[in-house]
Amino acid sequence: MFPTRIWTTTGTILRKSRGTQGLPVLARNYLRARLPTHSLRSAPLRQLSTSSPRHAQYTRFPSEQHRHPSVEVIDNRMKIVIALAAVAGTYYVVHLEQVPETGRWRFMDISPKYETKLAQAAYDELLTEFRGKILPSNHPITQHVQRVVNRVLESSDLGHLRSSEPRRSLVEALDDFWSEDSFTSGRPSGESSTPESGGKEWNLLVVNDPSVVNAMATFGNIVVFTGILPICKDEQGLAAVLGHEIAHVVARHASERYSSSKVFLAVAVLLQTVFGFDFGITNLISTLLLELPNSRTQEYEADTIGMQLTARACFDPQAAVEMHARLAQYEKAHGATSLEFLRTHPGAERRIKHLEELVPGAYSTQASSPQCAGIQDYVNRFREVAPRWS
């Protein structure tokens, strides 16, 4: 039990002590025998405690009083995001509408009255941008394009070119109504002077730039670049191009893109706020998954409406297929990308196939039109005779 040296010391103490009186003495002498003097002086005295010892406790769900401030900030942020998403969703649903010509649902929050302001502003910008390149109205090329444009517009009661008739006042333009046909039924009448919403005046600019193979129309302003004319080849091909571009205006695609840009921006902000994505990544996702697919949808829709417009104007619907075949060859020769998901327009093969599916319906439209009686027979006879003179 005790070492021999300690036992000899304590033995004497125990003999001198009786009962329990010798225990404290024994403890003191034992400590002196075991510990050096300087250790006893420097060792702190431990205070006795009557309270129960504290142990670490695990709490699965901390109380509200002990929540970290950052958690509260995240919760408040999520509440704000949810509230904004609810408001934006309600606004989106309220402004949904159908395209009268195709029945496609879309988001549109641009009023026809606002389009009137955009039409004039766009026309002024076009005049400034192409100053010095615009061919005069008496130029043979301009007159050639004017004939095709007027024929397409008048056959569907879409109005007239501003340069072909005296300009009317806004009050007179407001009195015009759309005719009740498949292209104008369901559209508002007498709201503004833009072709999209019932107006009758269009502007035409023929830009002398052979390097630009394009044509466009927005808010009643038609722009034709001379570089597209060799691809068109003749009036039939030009009618296919102009019918497509005028269809963009009839379907109000420019206003739709302007409206959709707000949706794309909201999606980008949501991805950045909730998921913490970088703005560049969110912009890329929005472009690839929303903006470009919507643009291709509009192109298909413009092909559908444009085919009917040219058919009502008694132009050959098959010319649209042939024109796009030539355009596909041109794009291929000039290194256009074949990746459709990176394009604003559908791929050439898909587009040509879509147009071929529209041709029978366009011929049916011509057959039911009194204006086109005998036109197709004349076109067929002309195609038979034309090779003899070439």
XYZ file of C-alpha atoms in Angstrom:
390
model
C 0.000 0.000 0.000
C 2.401 2.719 1.164
C 6.084 2.721 0.317
C 8.415 1.691 3.105
C 9.780 5.206 3.568
C 6.324 6.654 3.998
C 5.150 3.863 6.216
C 7.924 4.485 8.780
C 6.959 8.114 9.008
C 3.254 7.502 9.312
C 3.615 4.631 11.697
C 4.782 6.901 14.497
C 1.999 9.357 13.818
C -0.641 6.674 13.894
C 0.570 5.365 17.204
C 0.405 8.840 18.704
C -3.061 9.468 17.243
C -6.223 7.865 18.510
C -9.426 7.313 16.538
C -10.027 9.759 13.789
C -7.892 12.504 15.287
C -4.767 11.188 13.586
C -6.181 11.290 10.063
C -5.555 14.986 9.353
C -2.054 14.709 10.644
C -1.502 11.667 8.495
C -2.718 13.515 5.397
C -0.501 16.526 6.049
C 2.616 14.465 6.596
C 1.818 12.310 3.547
C 1.590 15.353 1.315
C 4.802 16.768 2.684
C 6.518 13.477 1.996
C 5.230 13.294 -1.612
C 5.331 16.895 -2.889
C 8.158 19.435 -2.793
C 7.600 22.592 -0.748
C 7.631 24.960 -3.719
C 4.872 22.909 -5.458
C 2.633 23.224 -2.456
C 3.065 26.984 -2.356
C 2.396 27.479 -6.071
C -0.508 25.069 -6.502
C -3.833 26.936 -6.564
C -6.551 25.897 -4.230
C -9.578 24.425 -5.981
C -12.845 25.906 -4.821
C -15.577 23.523 -3.967
C -18.859 23.887 -5.863
C -22.239 22.700 -4.726
C -23.881 23.110 -8.182
C -24.222 20.277 -10.646
C -21.643 20.144 -13.446
C -22.599 21.632 -16.807
C -22.609 19.392 -19.837
C -22.816 20.293 -23.570
C -26.322 19.897 -24.885
C -27.419 19.283 -28.560
C -30.492 21.143 -29.692
C -31.879 20.155 -33.076
C -34.028 23.245 -33.611
C -32.622 26.322 -31.859
C -35.083 28.733 -30.374
C -35.935 31.980 -32.116
C -33.973 33.931 -29.495
C -30.695 32.218 -30.373
C -31.006 32.283 -34.203
C -28.077 33.647 -36.142
C -28.642 37.070 -37.743
C -27.624 35.772 -41.180
C -30.481 33.251 -41.087
C -32.971 36.043 -40.519
C -31.504 38.002 -43.443
C -31.879 34.980 -45.744
C -35.455 34.443 -44.607
C -36.356 38.087 -45.263
C -34.726 37.923 -48.671
C -36.681 34.816 -49.614
C -39.919 36.473 -48.529
C -39.166 39.423 -50.790
C -38.309 37.134 -53.715
C -41.521 35.132 -53.267
C -43.604 38.301 -53.092
C -42.010 39.737 -56.217
C -42.430 36.429 -58.047
C -46.125 36.380 -57.159
C -46.629 39.922 -58.433
C -44.659 39.220 -61.622
C -46.580 36.000 -62.237
C -49.911 37.775 -61.878
C -48.779 40.545 -64.234
C -47.619 37.930 -66.763
C -50.894 35.995 -66.737
C -52.998 39.156 -67.045
C -51.097 40.211 -70.191
C -51.305 36.909 -72.035
C -53.039 36.980 -75.423
C -53.435 34.898 -78.552
C -52.092 35.767 -81.983
C -55.282 36.136 -84.084
C -53.764 34.514 -87.172
C -52.309 31.395 -85.528
C -53.810 31.175 -82.030
C -50.391 31.070 -80.331
C -50.326 32.354 -76.749
C -47.803 35.037 -75.900
C -47.003 37.780 -73.398
C -47.823 41.295 -74.633
C -47.884 44.455 -72.541
C -47.380 47.041 -75.321
C -50.472 48.986 -76.275
C -51.273 49.956 -79.890
C -51.138 53.626 -78.906
C -47.563 53.216 -77.753
C -46.755 51.479 -81.038
C -47.710 54.694 -82.840
C -44.903 56.522 -81.061
C -42.497 53.668 -81.723
C -43.380 53.674 -85.433
C -42.465 57.323 -85.913
C -39.333 57.031 -83.782
C -38.227 53.941 -85.703
C -38.781 55.689 -89.040
C -36.672 58.667 -87.991
C -33.879 56.338 -86.866
C -33.953 54.481 -90.176
C -33.684 57.717 -92.131
C -30.677 58.728 -90.050
C -28.986 55.335 -90.196
C -29.253 54.883 -93.974
C -28.862 58.483 -95.002
C -27.172 58.714 -98.403
C -28.057 55.115 -99.359
C -31.832 55.385 -99.769
C -32.949 55.205 -103.397
C -35.484 57.850 -104.501
C -39.109 56.910 -105.063
C -38.774 57.317 -108.851
C -35.840 54.894 -109.096
C -36.660 51.754 -111.154
C -35.690 49.420 -108.324
C -37.833 51.350 -105.845
C -40.788 51.286 -108.217
C -40.291 47.556 -108.707
C -40.422 46.954 -104.945
C -43.373 49.344 -104.554
C -45.481 47.334 -107.012
C -44.988 44.133 -105.045
C -45.565 45.799 -101.660
C -48.776 47.515 -102.781
C -50.081 44.297 -104.248
C -49.531 42.398 -100.988
C -50.986 45.175 -98.827
C -54.055 45.866 -100.946
C -55.009 42.215 -101.431
C -55.323 41.733 -97.650
C -56.627 45.251 -96.944
C -53.566 46.138 -94.918
C -53.295 49.697 -96.173
C -51.005 51.468 -98.617
C -47.553 52.980 -98.871
C -47.298 56.519 -97.600
C -45.419 57.603 -100.705
C -48.105 56.253 -103.037
C -50.941 58.393 -101.643
C -51.199 61.738 -99.909
C -50.540 61.487 -96.209
C -53.704 61.557 -94.112
C -54.186 63.089 -90.735
C -54.212 61.008 -87.612
C -57.954 61.609 -87.153
C -58.655 60.147 -90.591
C -56.442 57.178 -89.857
C -58.307 56.496 -86.630
C -61.557 56.175 -88.560
C -60.293 53.202 -90.557
C -61.319 49.716 -89.555
C -59.862 46.350 -90.339
C -61.862 44.246 -92.731
C -63.452 41.086 -91.375
C -61.198 38.353 -92.728
C -58.817 35.724 -91.408
C -56.029 38.266 -91.037
C -57.901 41.131 -89.417
C -60.727 39.642 -87.344
C -60.162 39.966 -83.643
C -57.836 42.955 -83.969
C -58.657 46.325 -82.440
C -59.958 48.885 -84.860
C -59.479 52.625 -84.879
C -56.851 52.775 -82.136
C -53.819 54.101 -83.964
C -52.269 54.658 -87.356
C -49.906 51.710 -87.243
C -50.574 48.748 -89.555
C -50.472 46.353 -86.580
C -53.529 47.869 -84.934
C -55.690 49.225 -87.719
C -53.732 52.014 -89.377
C -53.265 52.080 -93.138
C -49.979 53.856 -93.834
C -46.662 52.108 -94.420
C -43.206 53.501 -95.144
C -40.868 51.899 -97.693
C -37.124 52.445 -97.849
C -34.998 50.776 -100.526
C -31.381 50.882 -99.369
C -28.677 50.605 -102.017
C -26.296 48.204 -100.242
C -25.432 45.054 -102.242
C -23.432 43.634 -99.324
C -26.540 43.272 -97.130
C -28.700 40.303 -98.101
C -31.721 41.174 -96.032
C -35.090 42.857 -95.753
C -37.017 43.827 -92.638
C -40.238 45.421 -91.475
C -41.116 46.815 -88.085
C -43.938 49.065 -86.874
C -45.100 49.692 -90.454
C -41.636 50.540 -91.817
C -40.399 48.283 -94.626
C -36.703 48.252 -95.509
C -35.371 46.342 -98.526
C -31.646 46.097 -99.204
C -30.572 45.679 -102.814
C -28.397 42.713 -101.802
C -31.502 40.539 -101.413
C -32.731 41.113 -104.974
C -30.410 38.550 -106.664
C -31.620 35.929 -104.168
C -35.241 36.855 -104.911
C -34.559 36.566 -108.655
C -37.975 37.950 -109.712
C -41.214 39.414 -108.398
C -42.380 36.022 -107.167
C -39.333 35.614 -104.952
C -39.515 39.230 -103.818
C -43.159 38.719 -102.865
C -42.143 35.760 -100.695
C -39.617 37.940 -98.840
C -41.952 40.917 -98.460
C -44.884 38.736 -97.418
C -42.752 37.257 -94.658
C -41.583 40.668 -93.435
C -45.054 42.212 -93.559
C -46.309 39.203 -91.593
C -43.942 40.174 -88.769
C -45.728 43.521 -88.556
C -49.204 42.028 -88.829
C -48.413 39.645 -85.938
C -46.826 42.492 -83.906
C -43.634 40.532 -83.378
C -41.543 43.620 -82.617
C -43.831 44.555 -79.735
C -43.793 40.963 -78.546
C -39.990 40.934 -78.456
C -39.998 44.201 -76.549
C -42.459 42.727 -74.045
C -40.599 39.431 -73.760
C -37.332 41.199 -72.996
C -38.796 42.119 -69.618
C -39.528 38.460 -68.929
C -35.997 37.456 -69.935
C -34.555 40.096 -67.619
C -36.757 38.937 -64.740
C -35.631 35.333 -65.221
C -31.980 36.422 -65.246
C -32.410 38.397 -62.029
C -34.215 35.466 -60.388
C -31.432 33.035 -61.277
C -28.842 35.462 -59.990
C -30.668 36.204 -56.726
C -31.917 32.753 -55.742
C -29.229 30.486 -57.160
C -26.324 32.930 -57.061
C -25.445 32.533 -60.736
C -23.138 35.019 -62.374
C -24.868 37.606 -64.562
C -23.011 36.367 -67.630
C -24.229 32.816 -67.034
C -27.812 33.912 -66.420
C -27.744 35.994 -69.600
C -26.447 32.994 -71.561
C -29.146 30.712 -70.126
C -31.857 33.256 -70.872
C -30.619 33.710 -74.442
C -30.292 30.022 -75.305
C -33.430 28.762 -73.568
C -35.836 31.675 -74.024
C -34.822 34.430 -76.426
C -33.516 32.427 -79.394
C -36.282 29.768 -79.319
C -38.892 32.527 -79.200
C -37.260 34.231 -82.174
C -37.359 31.012 -84.205
C -41.021 30.557 -83.281
C -41.776 34.010 -84.632
C -39.983 33.190 -87.882
C -42.090 30.071 -88.388
C -45.191 32.095 -87.641
C -44.192 34.812 -90.107
C -43.668 32.130 -92.759
C -47.177 30.817 -92.112
C -48.848 34.222 -92.263
C -46.646 35.454 -95.098
C -47.509 32.468 -97.273
C -51.191 33.338 -96.975
C -50.540 37.026 -97.679
C -48.681 36.298 -100.905
C -51.275 33.722 -101.916
C -54.048 36.289 -101.490
C -51.979 38.654 -103.651
C -51.974 35.946 -106.355
C -48.235 35.262 -106.163
C -47.035 31.707 -106.605
C -46.639 30.058 -103.142
C -44.028 27.654 -104.498
C -41.759 30.655 -105.115
C -41.210 30.921 -101.352
C -39.760 27.411 -101.249
C -37.491 28.108 -104.206
C -36.337 31.437 -102.798
C -35.386 29.885 -99.443
C -33.516 27.126 -101.252
C -31.393 29.771 -102.979
C -30.942 31.593 -99.679
C -29.766 28.373 -98.029
C -27.136 27.924 -100.731
C -25.956 31.489 -100.224
C -25.677 31.052 -96.440
C -23.814 27.789 -96.838
C -21.347 29.378 -99.244
C -20.712 32.247 -96.827
C -20.109 30.113 -93.760
C -23.344 30.519 -91.843
C -23.519 28.385 -88.711
C -25.415 25.115 -88.962
C -26.156 24.958 -85.223
C -29.804 25.906 -85.094
C -29.920 26.524 -81.332
C -27.468 29.405 -81.813
C -29.521 31.048 -84.580
C -32.347 33.555 -84.489
C -33.839 31.862 -87.572
C -34.699 28.207 -88.122
C -32.323 25.991 -90.041
C -32.683 25.970 -93.813
C -33.865 22.362 -94.074
C -36.495 22.714 -91.368
C -37.700 25.984 -92.802
C -38.015 24.692 -96.345
C -39.878 21.632 -95.091
C -42.240 23.898 -93.157
C -42.890 26.010 -96.258
C -43.562 22.929 -98.368
C -46.234 21.901 -95.885
C -47.861 25.334 -96.261
C -47.999 25.309 -100.071
C -51.197 23.226 -100.475
C -53.112 25.508 -98.125
C -51.852 28.557 -99.989
C -53.034 27.131 -103.313
C -56.431 26.533 -101.730
C -56.533 30.179 -100.723
C -55.780 31.222 -104.285
C -58.413 28.891 -105.683
C -61.087 30.469 -103.501
C -60.068 34.020 -104.434
C -61.871 35.603 -107.404
C -58.939 37.961 -107.898
C -56.603 35.061 -108.595
C -58.819 33.336 -111.151
C -56.672 32.260 -114.094
C -53.458 33.625 -112.558
C -52.000 30.202 -111.825
C -52.716 28.984 -115.345
C -50.948 32.049 -116.694
C -47.942 31.402 -114.461
C -47.747 27.769 -115.572
C -47.924 28.718 -119.243
C -45.273 31.381 -118.725
C -42.927 28.852 -117.116
C -43.415 26.514 -120.046
C -42.656 29.195 -122.627
C -39.877 31.034 -120.794
C -37.125 28.409 -121.420
C -37.616 28.800 -125.164
C -36.621 32.453 -124.988
C -33.639 31.924 -122.697
